[in-house]
PDB file of C-alpha atoms in Angstrom:
ATOM      1  CA  MET A  93      97.618 166.716  44.743  1.00  0.00           C
ATOM      2  CA  LEU A  94      99.705 168.513  47.412  1.00  0.00           C
ATOM      3  CA  ILE A  95     103.156 167.514  48.342  1.00  0.00           C
ATOM      4  CA  ASP A  96     104.456 168.126  51.999  1.00  0.00           C
ATOM      5  CA  VAL A  97     108.122 166.698  52.360  1.00  0.00           C
ATOM      6  CA  SER A  98     107.591 167.009  55.632  1.00  0.00           C
ATOM      7  CA  ASP A  99     105.084 164.250  55.619  1.00  0.00           C
ATOM      8  CA  VAL A 100     106.011 161.616  52.841  1.00  0.00           C
ATOM      9  CA  ASN A 101     102.899 160.354  52.731  1.00  0.00           C
ATOM     10  CA  THR A 102     101.888 163.128  50.735  1.00  0.00           C
ATOM     11  CA  ILE A 103     104.524 162.056  48.130  1.00  0.00           C
ATOM     12  CA  PRO A 104     102.330 160.538  45.274  1.00  0.00           C
ATOM     13  CA  VAL A 105     102.823 157.140  44.594  1.00  0.00           C
ATOM     14  CA  GLU A 106     103.750 157.030  40.969  1.00  0.00           C
ATOM     15  CA  VAL A 107     106.289 159.060  41.930  1.00  0.00           C
ATOM     16  CA  LYS A 108     107.881 156.795  44.798  1.00  0.00           C
ATOM     17  CA  ASP A 109     106.985 153.501  41.961  1.00  0.00           C
ATOM     18  CA  LYS A 110     108.996 155.177  39.093  1.00  0.00           C
ATOM     19  CA  ILE A 111     112.329 155.819  41.460  1.00  0.00           C
ATOM     20  CA  TYR A 112     111.643 152.160  42.625  1.00  0.00           C
ATOM     21  CA  GLN A 113     111.335 150.965  39.553  1.00  0.00           C
ATOM     22  CA  SER A 114     115.045 152.306  38.619  1.00  0.00           C
ATOM     23  CA  PHE A 115     116.227 150.962  41.514  1.00  0.00           C
ATOM     24  CA  SER A 116     115.368 147.091  40.515  1.00  0.00           C
ATOM     25  CA  ALA A 117     116.859 147.888  37.216  1.00  0.00           C
ATOM     26  CA  LEU A 118     120.484 148.377  38.223  1.00  0.00           C
ATOM     27  CA  SER A 119     122.713 145.438  38.267  1.00  0.00           C
ATOM     28  CA  ASN A 120     123.343 142.999  41.270  1.00  0.00           C
ATOM     29  CA  ASP A 121     126.963 144.643  40.931  1.00  0.00           C
ATOM     30  CA  VAL A 122     126.159 148.081  41.334  1.00  0.00           C
ATOM     31  CA  VAL A 123     122.899 147.516  44.111  1.00  0.00           C
ATOM     32  CA  ASN A 124     126.254 145.658  46.305  1.00  0.00           C
ATOM     33  CA  ARG A 125     128.280 148.458  45.782  1.00  0.00           C
ATOM     34  CA  ILE A 126     125.818 150.880  46.762  1.00  0.00           C
ATOM     35  CA  LYS A 127     125.082 148.809  49.546  1.00  0.00           C
ATOM     36  CA  CYS A 128     128.466 148.097  51.089  1.00  0.00           C
ATOM     37  CA  GLN A 129     128.374 151.916  51.248  1.00  0.00           C
ATOM     38  CA  ASN A 130     127.831 153.675  55.198  1.00  0.00           C
ATOM     39  CA  ALA A 131     124.853 155.524  55.488  1.00  0.00           C
ATOM     40  CA  ASN A 132     124.870 157.778  58.763  1.00  0.00           C
ATOM     41  CA  HIS A 133     123.359 160.814  57.403  1.00  0.00           C
ATOM     42  CA  ASN A 134     122.027 161.638  53.875  1.00  0.00           C
ATOM     43  CA  ASN A 135     124.916 162.991  52.863  1.00  0.00           C
ATOM     44  CA  ASP A 136     126.190 159.146  53.131  1.00  0.00           C
ATOM     45  CA  ILE A 137     123.561 158.602  50.600  1.00  0.00           C
ATOM     46  CA  LEU A 138     124.565 161.327  48.214  1.00  0.00           C
ATOM     47  CA  CYS A 139     128.006 160.110  48.376  1.00  0.00           C
ATOM     48  CA  ALA A 140     126.664 156.418  47.964  1.00  0.00           C
ATOM     49  CA  ILE A 141     124.598 156.566  44.698  1.00  0.00           C
ATOM     50  CA  GLY A 142     125.852 159.556  42.820  1.00  0.00           C
ATOM     51  CA  ASP A 143     127.902 158.001  40.212  1.00  0.00           C
ATOM     52  CA  TYR A 144     124.743 156.482  39.099  1.00  0.00           C
ATOM     53  CA  TYR A 145     122.427 158.921  39.974  1.00  0.00           C
ATOM     54  CA  GLY A 146     123.699 162.550  39.744  1.00  0.00           C
ATOM     55  CA  THR A 147     121.556 164.444  37.437  1.00  0.00           C
ATOM     56  CA  TYR A 148     124.484 165.097  34.596  1.00  0.00           C
ATOM     57  CA  ARG A 149     124.253 160.542  34.528  1.00  0.00           C
ATOM     58  CA  THR A 150     120.506 159.994  33.986  1.00  0.00           C
ATOM     59  CA  THR A 151     118.373 163.168  32.191  1.00  0.00           C
ATOM     60  CA  ARG A 152     116.236 161.061  30.695  1.00  0.00           C
ATOM     61  CA  PHE A 153     114.858 159.183  34.037  1.00  0.00           C
ATOM     62  CA  TYR A 154     114.775 163.082  35.660  1.00  0.00           C
ATOM     63  CA  ASP A 155     112.999 164.218  32.750  1.00  0.00           C
ATOM     64  CA  GLU A 156     110.400 161.777  33.445  1.00  0.00           C
ATOM     65  CA  LEU A 157     110.551 161.796  37.130  1.00  0.00           C
ATOM     66  CA  ASN A 158     110.098 165.427  36.514  1.00  0.00           C
ATOM     67  CA  ALA A 159     107.448 164.709  34.211  1.00  0.00           C
ATOM     68  CA  ILE A 160     105.029 163.044  36.778  1.00  0.00           C
ATOM     69  CA  LEU A 161     106.117 165.082  39.782  1.00  0.00           C
ATOM     70  CA  GLU A 162     104.729 168.699  37.388  1.00  0.00           C
ATOM     71  CA  LYS A 163     101.404 167.251  37.992  1.00  0.00           C
ATOM     72  CA  HIS A 164     101.537 168.373  41.996  1.00  0.00           C
ATOM     73  CA  ASP A 165     101.819 171.104  44.429  1.00  0.00           C
ATOM     74  CA  LEU A 166     104.122 171.646  46.428  1.00  0.00           C
ATOM     75  CA  VAL A 167     104.205 173.040  50.076  1.00  0.00           C
ATOM     76  CA  CYS A 168     106.816 175.629  50.455  1.00  0.00           C
ATOM     77  CA  TYR A 169     108.144 178.253  52.773  1.00  0.00           C
ATOM     78  CA  HIS A 170     109.324 181.587  52.159  1.00  0.00           C
ATOM     79  CA  ALA A 171     110.934 183.465  55.100  1.00  0.00           C
ATOM     80  CA  THR A 172     110.696 187.532  55.332  1.00  0.00           C
ATOM     81  CA  LYS A 173     109.884 191.123  56.991  1.00  0.00           C
ATOM     82  CA  VAL A 174     107.274 192.970  55.907  1.00  0.00           C
ATOM     83  CA  SER A 175     105.610 196.039  56.682  1.00  0.00           C
ATOM     84  CA  SER A 176     102.390 194.692  57.270  1.00  0.00           C
ATOM     85  CA  LYS A 177     101.061 190.547  56.724  1.00  0.00           C
ATOM     86  CA  SER A 178      97.935 192.648  55.259  1.00  0.00           C
ATOM     87  CA  MET A 179     100.961 193.384  52.211  1.00  0.00           C
ATOM     88  CA  LEU A 180     101.077 189.167  51.805  1.00  0.00           C
ATOM     89  CA  LEU A 181      97.420 188.749  52.155  1.00  0.00           C
ATOM     90  CA  ARG A 182      96.182 191.301  49.333  1.00  0.00           C
ATOM     91  CA  ASP A 183      99.334 191.211  47.418  1.00  0.00           C
ATOM     92  CA  GLY A 184     100.767 187.442  47.276  1.00  0.00           C
ATOM     93  CA  LEU A 185     104.214 186.545  47.406  1.00  0.00           C
ATOM     94  CA  LYS A 186     106.465 188.960  44.628  1.00  0.00           C
ATOM     95  CA  THR A 187     109.020 188.210  42.634  1.00  0.00           C
ATOM     96  CA  ASN A 188     112.561 190.302  43.681  1.00  0.00           C
ATOM     97  CA  ASP A 189     112.031 192.310  40.228  1.00  0.00           C
ATOM     98  CA  TRP A 190     113.271 196.064  40.895  1.00  0.00           C
ATOM     99  CA  ASP A 191     110.220 198.066  40.752  1.00  0.00           C
ATOM    100  CA  VAL A 192     108.278 196.502  42.445  1.00  0.00           C
ATOM    101  CA  TYR A 193     111.502 195.567  45.363  1.00  0.00           C
ATOM    102  CA  CYS A 194     112.240 199.981  44.678  1.00  0.00           C
ATOM    103  CA  SER A 195     108.245 200.705  45.571  1.00  0.00           C
ATOM    104  CA  ASN A 196     108.375 198.336  48.398  1.00  0.00           C
ATOM    105  CA  LEU A 197     111.109 200.126  50.172  1.00  0.00           C
ATOM    106  CA  LYS A 198     109.878 203.375  49.355  1.00  0.00           C
ATOM    107  CA  SER A 199     106.916 202.664  51.060  1.00  0.00           C
ATOM    108  CA  ALA A 200     108.373 201.030  53.935  1.00  0.00           C
ATOM    109  CA  TYR A 201     110.664 203.949  54.711  1.00  0.00           C
ATOM    110  CA  MET A 202     107.597 206.534  54.215  1.00  0.00           C
ATOM    111  CA  ASN A 203     105.417 204.672  56.536  1.00  0.00           C
ATOM    112  CA  MET A 204     108.544 205.640  59.109  1.00  0.00           C
ATOM    113  CA  LYS A 205     108.940 209.392  57.883  1.00  0.00           C
ATOM    114  CA  LEU A 206     111.925 208.887  56.798  1.00  0.00           C
ATOM    115  CA  PRO A 207     113.024 212.605  55.322  1.00  0.00           C
ATOM    116  CA  ASP A 208     112.788 212.314  50.660  1.00  0.00           C
ATOM    117  CA  GLU A 209     116.423 212.468  50.686  1.00  0.00           C
ATOM    118  CA  GLU A 210     117.583 209.452  53.309  1.00  0.00           C
ATOM    119  CA  ILE A 211     114.803 207.532  51.554  1.00  0.00           C
ATOM    120  CA  GLN A 212     116.495 207.984  48.177  1.00  0.00           C
ATOM    121  CA  LYS A 213     120.052 208.152  49.558  1.00  0.00           C
ATOM    122  CA  ALA A 214     119.089 204.124  50.963  1.00  0.00           C
ATOM    123  CA  VAL A 215     117.343 202.788  47.392  1.00  0.00           C
ATOM    124  CA  ASP A 216     120.974 204.149  45.696  1.00  0.00           C
ATOM    125  CA  ILE A 217     122.943 202.067  47.783  1.00  0.00           C
ATOM    126  CA  VAL A 218     120.408 199.440  47.839  1.00  0.00           C
ATOM    127  CA  LYS A 219     119.945 199.892  43.899  1.00  0.00           C
ATOM    128  CA  SER A 220     123.869 199.303  43.619  1.00  0.00           C
ATOM    129  CA  GLU A 221     124.050 196.182  45.451  1.00  0.00           C
ATOM    130  CA  TYR A 222     120.608 194.738  43.576  1.00  0.00           C
ATOM    131  CA  ASN A 223     122.648 195.311  40.369  1.00  0.00           C
ATOM    132  CA  ARG A 224     126.126 193.720  41.842  1.00  0.00           C
ATOM    133  CA  LYS A 225     123.998 190.536  42.161  1.00  0.00           C
ATOM    134  CA  TYR A 226     121.218 190.588  39.938  1.00  0.00           C
ATOM    135  CA  ALA A 227     122.080 192.542  36.689  1.00  0.00           C
ATOM    136  CA  GLY A 228     125.915 191.173  36.319  1.00  0.00           C
ATOM    137  CA  TYR A 229     124.458 187.941  35.868  1.00  0.00           C
ATOM    138  CA  ASP A 230     121.423 188.193  33.894  1.00  0.00           C
ATOM    139  CA  ARG A 231     119.985 186.877  37.173  1.00  0.00           C
ATOM    140  CA  LYS A 232     115.573 187.212  37.107  1.00  0.00           C
ATOM    141  CA  ALA A 233     113.801 188.005  39.023  1.00  0.00           C
ATOM    142  CA  GLN A 234     112.566 184.845  41.662  1.00  0.00           C
ATOM    143  CA  VAL A 235     110.614 183.766  44.989  1.00  0.00           C
ATOM    144  CA  CYS A 236     113.026 181.722  47.034  1.00  0.00           C
ATOM    145  CA  PHE A 237     111.467 178.989  49.150  1.00  0.00           C
ATOM    146  CA  PHE A 238     112.613 176.200  51.176  1.00  0.00           C
ATOM    147  CA  THR A 239     110.841 173.294  51.880  1.00  0.00           C
ATOM    148  CA  ASN A 240     111.023 172.292  55.523  1.00  0.00           C
ATOM    149  CA  MET A 241     110.587 174.229  58.725  1.00  0.00           C
ATOM    150  CA  SER A 242     113.349 172.688  60.211  1.00  0.00           C
ATOM    151  CA  MET A 243     115.747 174.747  57.719  1.00  0.00           C
ATOM    152  CA  LEU A 244     114.241 177.685  59.259  1.00  0.00           C
ATOM    153  CA  GLU A 245     116.709 178.081  61.805  1.00  0.00           C
ATOM    154  CA  GLY A 246     120.545 176.721  62.347  1.00  0.00           C
ATOM    155  CA  GLU A 247     123.976 176.786  63.177  1.00  0.00           C
ATOM    156  CA  TYR A 248     124.908 178.929  60.978  1.00  0.00           C
ATOM    157  CA  ALA A 249     123.282 181.616  58.494  1.00  0.00           C
ATOM    158  CA  ALA A 250     120.186 179.841  57.769  1.00  0.00           C
ATOM    159  CA  TYR A 251     116.140 181.156  56.396  1.00  0.00           C
ATOM    160  CA  ASP A 252     115.847 183.152  59.441  1.00  0.00           C
ATOM    161  CA  GLN A 253     118.206 185.853  57.787  1.00  0.00           C
ATOM    162  CA  PHE A 254     115.502 186.703  55.620  1.00  0.00           C
ATOM    163  CA  CYS A 255     113.294 187.625  59.310  1.00  0.00           C
ATOM    164  CA  GLU A 256     115.999 190.257  59.547  1.00  0.00           C
ATOM    165  CA  SER A 257     114.930 193.147  58.283  1.00  0.00           C
ATOM    166  CA  ILE A 258     111.970 194.997  56.024  1.00  0.00           C
ATOM    167  CA  GLY A 259     114.159 194.622  52.378  1.00  0.00           C
ATOM    168  CA  GLY A 260     115.761 191.220  53.426  1.00  0.00           C
ATOM    169  CA  GLU A 261     119.706 190.243  52.870  1.00  0.00           C
ATOM    170  CA  LEU A 262     120.167 193.160  49.762  1.00  0.00           C
ATOM    171  CA  ALA A 263     119.068 196.096  52.517  1.00  0.00           C
ATOM    172  CA  ARG A 264     121.040 193.945  55.191  1.00  0.00           C
ATOM    173  CA  TRP A 265     124.246 193.722  52.536  1.00  0.00           C
ATOM    174  CA  ALA A 266     124.584 196.607  51.521  1.00  0.00           C
ATOM    175  CA  LEU A 267     123.414 199.125  54.321  1.00  0.00           C
ATOM    176  CA  LYS A 268     123.978 197.375  57.595  1.00  0.00           C
ATOM    177  CA  ASP A 269     128.189 197.735  58.382  1.00  0.00           C
ATOM    178  CA  LYS A 270     128.473 200.759  55.900  1.00  0.00           C
ATOM    179  CA  TYR A 271     125.061 203.309  56.577  1.00  0.00           C
ATOM    180  CA  PRO A 272     123.971 201.818  59.808  1.00  0.00           C
ATOM    181  CA  ASP A 273     121.378 205.096  60.720  1.00  0.00           C
ATOM    182  CA  LEU A 274     119.360 203.560  57.463  1.00  0.00           C
ATOM    183  CA  TYR A 275     119.605 199.770  57.927  1.00  0.00           C
ATOM    184  CA  LYS A 276     118.098 200.327  61.479  1.00  0.00           C
ATOM    185  CA  PRO A 277     114.637 201.966  60.966  1.00  0.00           C
ATOM    186  CA  LEU A 278     114.278 198.454  58.456  1.00  0.00           C
ATOM    187  CA  LYS A 279     115.611 196.427  61.427  1.00  0.00           C
ATOM    188  CA  GLU A 280     113.279 197.767  64.253  1.00  0.00           C
ATOM    189  CA  ASN A 281     110.270 198.601  62.170  1.00  0.00           C
ATOM    190  CA  GLY A 282     107.833 195.780  60.695  1.00  0.00           C
ATOM    191  CA  LYS A 283     106.442 192.022  61.496  1.00  0.00           C
ATOM    192  CA  SER A 284     108.678 189.325  60.272  1.00  0.00           C
ATOM    193  CA  CYS A 285     106.801 185.661  59.645  1.00  0.00           C
ATOM    194  CA  ILE A 286     107.215 182.242  57.287  1.00  0.00           C
ATOM    195  CA  VAL A 287     104.570 182.357  54.469  1.00  0.00           C
ATOM    196  CA  LYS A 288     103.328 178.751  54.340  1.00  0.00           C
ATOM    197  CA  PHE A 289     102.096 178.749  50.065  1.00  0.00           C
ATOM    198  CA  LYS A 290     101.566 176.073  47.323  1.00  0.00           C
ATOM    199  CA  LEU A 291     103.787 176.145  44.471  1.00  0.00           C
ATOM    200  CA  PRO A 292     103.109 174.039  41.274  1.00  0.00           C
ATOM    201  CA  TYR A 293     105.829 172.423  40.866  1.00  0.00           C
ATOM    202  CA  ALA A 294     105.947 173.307  36.935  1.00  0.00           C
ATOM    203  CA  LYS A 295     106.424 176.821  38.153  1.00  0.00           C
ATOM    204  CA  ILE A 296     109.532 175.901  39.843  1.00  0.00           C
ATOM    205  CA  ALA A 297     112.724 177.561  37.936  1.00  0.00           C
ATOM    206  CA  ASP A 298     113.799 174.851  35.132  1.00  0.00           C
ATOM    207  CA  TYR A 299     117.502 174.994  36.557  1.00  0.00           C
ATOM    208  CA  GLU A 300     116.727 173.557  40.043  1.00  0.00           C
ATOM    209  CA  LYS A 301     113.897 170.883  38.867  1.00  0.00           C
ATOM    210  CA  ASP A 302     116.544 167.891  38.072  1.00  0.00           C
ATOM    211  CA  ASP A 303     117.989 168.810  41.743  1.00  0.00           C
ATOM    212  CA  ILE A 304     115.087 169.172  44.014  1.00  0.00           C
ATOM    213  CA  ALA A 305     113.689 165.396  41.747  1.00  0.00           C
ATOM    214  CA  TYR A 306     117.772 164.625  43.507  1.00  0.00           C
ATOM    215  CA  GLN A 307     116.507 164.944  46.379  1.00  0.00           C
ATOM    216  CA  LEU A 308     113.216 162.447  46.056  1.00  0.00           C
ATOM    217  CA  VAL A 309     115.724 160.065  45.198  1.00  0.00           C
ATOM    218  CA  ILE A 310     118.193 160.195  47.636  1.00  0.00           C
ATOM    219  CA  TYR A 311     115.495 159.795  50.364  1.00  0.00           C
ATOM    220  CA  TYR A 312     113.845 156.815  49.289  1.00  0.00           C
ATOM    221  CA  ALA A 313     117.238 155.334  48.613  1.00  0.00           C
ATOM    222  CA  GLY A 314     117.898 155.383  51.763  1.00  0.00           C
ATOM    223  CA  VAL A 315     114.995 153.972  52.544  1.00  0.00           C
ATOM    224  CA  TYR A 316     115.047 150.818  49.611  1.00  0.00           C
ATOM    225  CA  PHE A 317     118.918 149.912  50.176  1.00  0.00           C
ATOM    226  CA  TRP A 318     119.473 150.574  53.378  1.00  0.00           C
ATOM    227  CA  ASN A 319     115.961 150.827  55.134  1.00  0.00           C
ATOM    228  CA  LYS A 320     116.671 154.264  56.579  1.00  0.00           C
ATOM    229  CA  GLU A 321     114.740 157.526  57.007  1.00  0.00           C
ATOM    230  CA  TYR A 322     116.117 160.736  56.591  1.00  0.00           C
ATOM    231  CA  ASP A 323     114.523 163.816  56.780  1.00  0.00           C
ATOM    232  CA  ILE A 324     113.760 165.796  52.951  1.00  0.00           C
ATOM    233  CA  LYS A 325     115.413 169.330  53.101  1.00  0.00           C
ATOM    234  CA  PHE A 326     116.039 171.104  49.646  1.00  0.00           C
ATOM    235  CA  ASP A 327     115.288 175.060  48.323  1.00  0.00           C
ATOM    236  CA  GLY A 328     114.427 176.624  45.628  1.00  0.00           C
ATOM    237  CA  ASN A 329     113.219 179.311  43.429  1.00  0.00           C
ATOM    238  CA  THR A 330     110.331 180.397  40.741  1.00  0.00           C
ATOM    239  CA  GLN A 331     110.231 182.998  38.592  1.00  0.00           C
ATOM    240  CA  SER A 332     106.309 183.400  38.797  1.00  0.00           C
ATOM    241  CA  ASP A 333     104.755 185.424  41.594  1.00  0.00           C
ATOM    242  CA  VAL A 334     102.461 184.048  44.311  1.00  0.00           C
ATOM    243  CA  PRO A 335      99.083 184.746  44.019  1.00  0.00           C
ATOM    244  CA  PRO A 336      97.548 185.186  47.276  1.00  0.00           C
ATOM    245  CA  LYS A 337      94.622 182.346  46.896  1.00  0.00           C
ATOM    246  CA  ASP A 338      98.133 180.235  46.898  1.00  0.00           C
ATOM    247  CA  ILE A 339      99.176 181.241  50.539  1.00  0.00           C
ATOM    248  CA  LEU A 340      98.229 178.267  53.101  1.00  0.00           C
ATOM    249  CA  ASP A 341      99.222 180.674  55.943  1.00  0.00           C
ATOM    250  CA  ILE A 342     101.322 183.503  57.359  1.00  0.00           C
ATOM    251  CA  ILE A 343     103.513 182.634  60.342  1.00  0.00           C
ATOM    252  CA  ASP A 344     104.787 184.549  63.220  1.00  0.00           C
ATOM    253  CA  PHE A 345     108.236 184.760  63.610  1.00  0.00           C
ATOM    254  CA  ASN A 346     109.030 186.568  66.826  1.00  0.00           C
ATOM    255  CA  LYS A 347     112.558 185.789  67.683  1.00  0.00           C
ATOM    256  CA  ASP A 348     115.247 188.885  67.071  1.00  0.00           C
ATOM    257  CA  ILE A 349     117.399 188.346  64.759  1.00  0.00           C
ATOM    258  CA  ASP A 350     121.051 189.767  63.924  1.00  0.00           C
ATOM    259  CA  TYR A 351     123.371 188.119  61.080  1.00  0.00           C
TER     260      TYR A 351
END
């Protein structure tokens, strides 16, 4: 089943049943302590149930809930800027492994007719930023995603920031302020878009799964204890490539972005 958290009707009933079964087993004292809290926002619900459903407190419950969710796929979104949308249709979404990232960055610059020495200079600078973010922390290459289009734009830095330039945040951090002549071509060329794709829940990074399941618990807690519904919003990452067959749509994003 394909779960789209912007439409709660797509959430399998077995997920709701598992969560409600847990709520119904709570003592009257705990239920009263939860219900006496205000629930005017998602964060209020998080605070109200955190002592009972924080992911560090009920590991068995989350293991069982994740086992249910891993039978299903999740609608996800990835904001990006690419040289051509045809790349996405041909290759899908690749994790930001350095070799793949570097190859795409070089190809973009070559298409813009930058001199070889300038291309190599830019690549070396971005590689230093890549090493700072990934190599020193033993992080694995990944594809980041968000799950509700309402998360795309916001008062502060939101997911539209990844549409600003080819090369994404790494290129922006590495080049924008100190090497504007190398950054400008990446910002002024290419196509900004939002890639909508399906992701098997089982392929979400393991360390993210409990926190993501918790967001569903928070939603159903709002309904169960306060009869209130709030949007389900979360982000995460997968350490797997997304094949072309799993891309559901490529949405043009034509706003001027400048973070």
